[in-house]
Short mmCIF file of C-alpha atoms in Angstrom, two decimals:
data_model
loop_
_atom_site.label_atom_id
_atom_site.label_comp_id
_atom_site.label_asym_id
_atom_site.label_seq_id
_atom_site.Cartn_x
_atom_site.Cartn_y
_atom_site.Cartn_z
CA UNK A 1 -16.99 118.56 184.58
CA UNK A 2 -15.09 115.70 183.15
CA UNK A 3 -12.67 113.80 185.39
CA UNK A 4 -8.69 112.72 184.41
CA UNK A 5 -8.83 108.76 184.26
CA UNK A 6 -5.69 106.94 185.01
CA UNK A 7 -5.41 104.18 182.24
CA UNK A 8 -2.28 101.45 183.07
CA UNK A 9 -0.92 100.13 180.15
CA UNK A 10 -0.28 96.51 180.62
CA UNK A 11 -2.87 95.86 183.14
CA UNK A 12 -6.62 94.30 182.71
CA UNK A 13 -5.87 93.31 179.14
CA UNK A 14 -8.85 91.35 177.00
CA UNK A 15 -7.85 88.07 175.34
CA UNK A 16 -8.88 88.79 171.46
CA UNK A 17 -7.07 85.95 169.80
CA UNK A 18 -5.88 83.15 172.56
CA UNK A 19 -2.55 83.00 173.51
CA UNK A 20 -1.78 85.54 170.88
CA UNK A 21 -3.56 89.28 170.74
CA UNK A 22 -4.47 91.24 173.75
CA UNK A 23 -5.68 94.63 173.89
CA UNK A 24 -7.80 97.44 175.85
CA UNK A 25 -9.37 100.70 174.93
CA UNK A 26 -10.73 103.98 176.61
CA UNK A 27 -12.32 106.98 174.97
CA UNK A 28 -12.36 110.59 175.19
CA UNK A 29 -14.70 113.26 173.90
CA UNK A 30 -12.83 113.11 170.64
CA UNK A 31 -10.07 110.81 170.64
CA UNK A 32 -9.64 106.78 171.58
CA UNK A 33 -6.44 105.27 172.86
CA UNK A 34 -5.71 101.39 172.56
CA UNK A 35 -2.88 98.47 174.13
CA UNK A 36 -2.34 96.66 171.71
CA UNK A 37 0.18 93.35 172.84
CA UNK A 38 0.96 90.06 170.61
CA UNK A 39 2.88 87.43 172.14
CA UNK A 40 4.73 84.88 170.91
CA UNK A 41 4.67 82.43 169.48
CA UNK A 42 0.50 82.50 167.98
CA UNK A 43 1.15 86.41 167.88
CA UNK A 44 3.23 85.68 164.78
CA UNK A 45 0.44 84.47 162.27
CA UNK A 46 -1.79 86.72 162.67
CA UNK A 47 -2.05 89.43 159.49
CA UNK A 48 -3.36 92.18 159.93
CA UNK A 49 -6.00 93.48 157.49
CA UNK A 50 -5.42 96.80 156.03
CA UNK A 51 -7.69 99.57 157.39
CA UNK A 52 -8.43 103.30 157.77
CA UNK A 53 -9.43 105.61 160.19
CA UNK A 54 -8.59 109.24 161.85
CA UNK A 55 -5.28 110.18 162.46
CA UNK A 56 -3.15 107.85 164.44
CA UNK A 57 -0.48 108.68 166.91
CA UNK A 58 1.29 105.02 167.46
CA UNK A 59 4.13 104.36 170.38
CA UNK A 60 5.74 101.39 170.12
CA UNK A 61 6.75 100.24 174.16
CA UNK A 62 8.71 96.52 174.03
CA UNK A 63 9.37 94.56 170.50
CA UNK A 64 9.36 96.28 167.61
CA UNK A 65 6.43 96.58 164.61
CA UNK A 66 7.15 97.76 160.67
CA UNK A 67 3.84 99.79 159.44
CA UNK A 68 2.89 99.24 156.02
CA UNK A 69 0.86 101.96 153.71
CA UNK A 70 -1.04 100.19 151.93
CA UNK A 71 -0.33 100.81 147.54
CA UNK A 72 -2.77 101.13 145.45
CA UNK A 73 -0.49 100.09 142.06
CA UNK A 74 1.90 97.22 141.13
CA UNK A 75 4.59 98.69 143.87
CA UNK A 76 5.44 97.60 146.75
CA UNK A 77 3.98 99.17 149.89
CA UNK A 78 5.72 101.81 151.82
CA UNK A 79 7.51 100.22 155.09
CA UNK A 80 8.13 102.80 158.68
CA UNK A 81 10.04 100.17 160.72
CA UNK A 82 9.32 101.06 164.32
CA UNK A 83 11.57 99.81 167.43
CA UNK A 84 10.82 100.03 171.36
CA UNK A 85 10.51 103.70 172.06
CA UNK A 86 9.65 105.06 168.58
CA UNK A 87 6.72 106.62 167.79
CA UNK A 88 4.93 107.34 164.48
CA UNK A 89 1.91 109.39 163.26
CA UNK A 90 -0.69 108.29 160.44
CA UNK A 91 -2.09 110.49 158.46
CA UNK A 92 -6.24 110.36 158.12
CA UNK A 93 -7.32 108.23 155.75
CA UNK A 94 -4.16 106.36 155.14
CA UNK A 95 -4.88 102.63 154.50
CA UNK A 96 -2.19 100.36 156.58
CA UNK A 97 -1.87 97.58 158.03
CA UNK A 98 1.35 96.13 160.52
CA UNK A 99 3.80 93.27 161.15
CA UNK A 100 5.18 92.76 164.58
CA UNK A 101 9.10 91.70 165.84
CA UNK A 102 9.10 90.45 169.19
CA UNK A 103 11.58 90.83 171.81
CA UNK A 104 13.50 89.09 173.84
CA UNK A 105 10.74 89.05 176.35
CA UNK A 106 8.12 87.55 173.43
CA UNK A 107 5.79 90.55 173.03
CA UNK A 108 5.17 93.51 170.97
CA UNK A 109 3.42 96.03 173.05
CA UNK A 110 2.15 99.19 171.15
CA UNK A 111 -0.34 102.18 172.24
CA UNK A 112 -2.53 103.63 169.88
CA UNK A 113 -4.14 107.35 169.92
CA UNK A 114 -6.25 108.02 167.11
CA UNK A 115 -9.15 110.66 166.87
CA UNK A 116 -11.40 111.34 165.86
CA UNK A 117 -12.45 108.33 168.12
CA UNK A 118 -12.64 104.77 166.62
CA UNK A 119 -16.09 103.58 167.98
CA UNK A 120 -15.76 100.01 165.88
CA UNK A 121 -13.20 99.42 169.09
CA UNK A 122 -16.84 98.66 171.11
CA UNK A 123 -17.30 100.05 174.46
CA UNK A 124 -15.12 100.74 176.52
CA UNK A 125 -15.43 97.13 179.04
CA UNK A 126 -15.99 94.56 175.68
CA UNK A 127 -12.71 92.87 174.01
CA UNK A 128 -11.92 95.39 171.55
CA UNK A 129 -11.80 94.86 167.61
CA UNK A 130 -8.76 94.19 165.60
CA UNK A 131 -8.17 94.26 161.94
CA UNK A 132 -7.10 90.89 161.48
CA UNK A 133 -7.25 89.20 158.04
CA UNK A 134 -10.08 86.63 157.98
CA UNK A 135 -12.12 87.85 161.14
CA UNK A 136 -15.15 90.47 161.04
CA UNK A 137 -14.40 91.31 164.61
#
């Protein structure tokens, strides 16, 4: 019978961009939950790529975040601002992508839930992915 896993949220993060993007991942049976942190000041320039996947549960813990919905025509795309202790849900298949405020303490921390799971994350010990404009990984 499966086991509960503790899983601390600012603890054994992976460096994905130096100095900049950190991040972690675990997975369920049908669901996979990310960290996500950028830090100031290399945290600011990197864009995110817009993306899809499952549905997304996203809680934003320090700093703040505004996610985008990506539009398809001339008009500009749909803004959710997000500050520390909000929380917002993506639909499925909604392409979006994010911009992150920082803090006073220089971060932008952010967990992720989305199911079903997103495997392109790698396993569970390897630096997870990132949709960041410019990179394949």
């Amino acid at each position: 019978m499966p086991k509960c896993r503790i899983f601390a949220i600012d603890d054994n993060l992976k460096e994905i961009v130096a100095d900049g993007l950190y991040g972690k991942h675990m997975f369920g049976a049908t669901v996979s939950v990310a960290v996500v942190k950028f830090v100031e000041e290399k945290g600011r320039d990197l864009p995110a790529k817009s993306h899809s996947h499952g549905e997304e549960a996203s809680l934003q813990l320090s700093g703040g975040c505004s996610v985008f919905e990506s539009s398809d025509s001339e008009q500009s795309d749909w803004e959710s601002v997000m500050d520390s202790g909000d929380a917002l849900i993506i639909p499925a298949g909604t392409m979006h992508y994010g911009s992150n405020r920082f803090g006073p303490e220089g971060v932008s921390l952010r967990l992720n839930v989305v199911t079903p799971a997103r495997k392109e994350y790698g396993p569970e010990d390897s630096t997870p992915y990132y949709p960041l404009k410019g990179r394949s990984n």
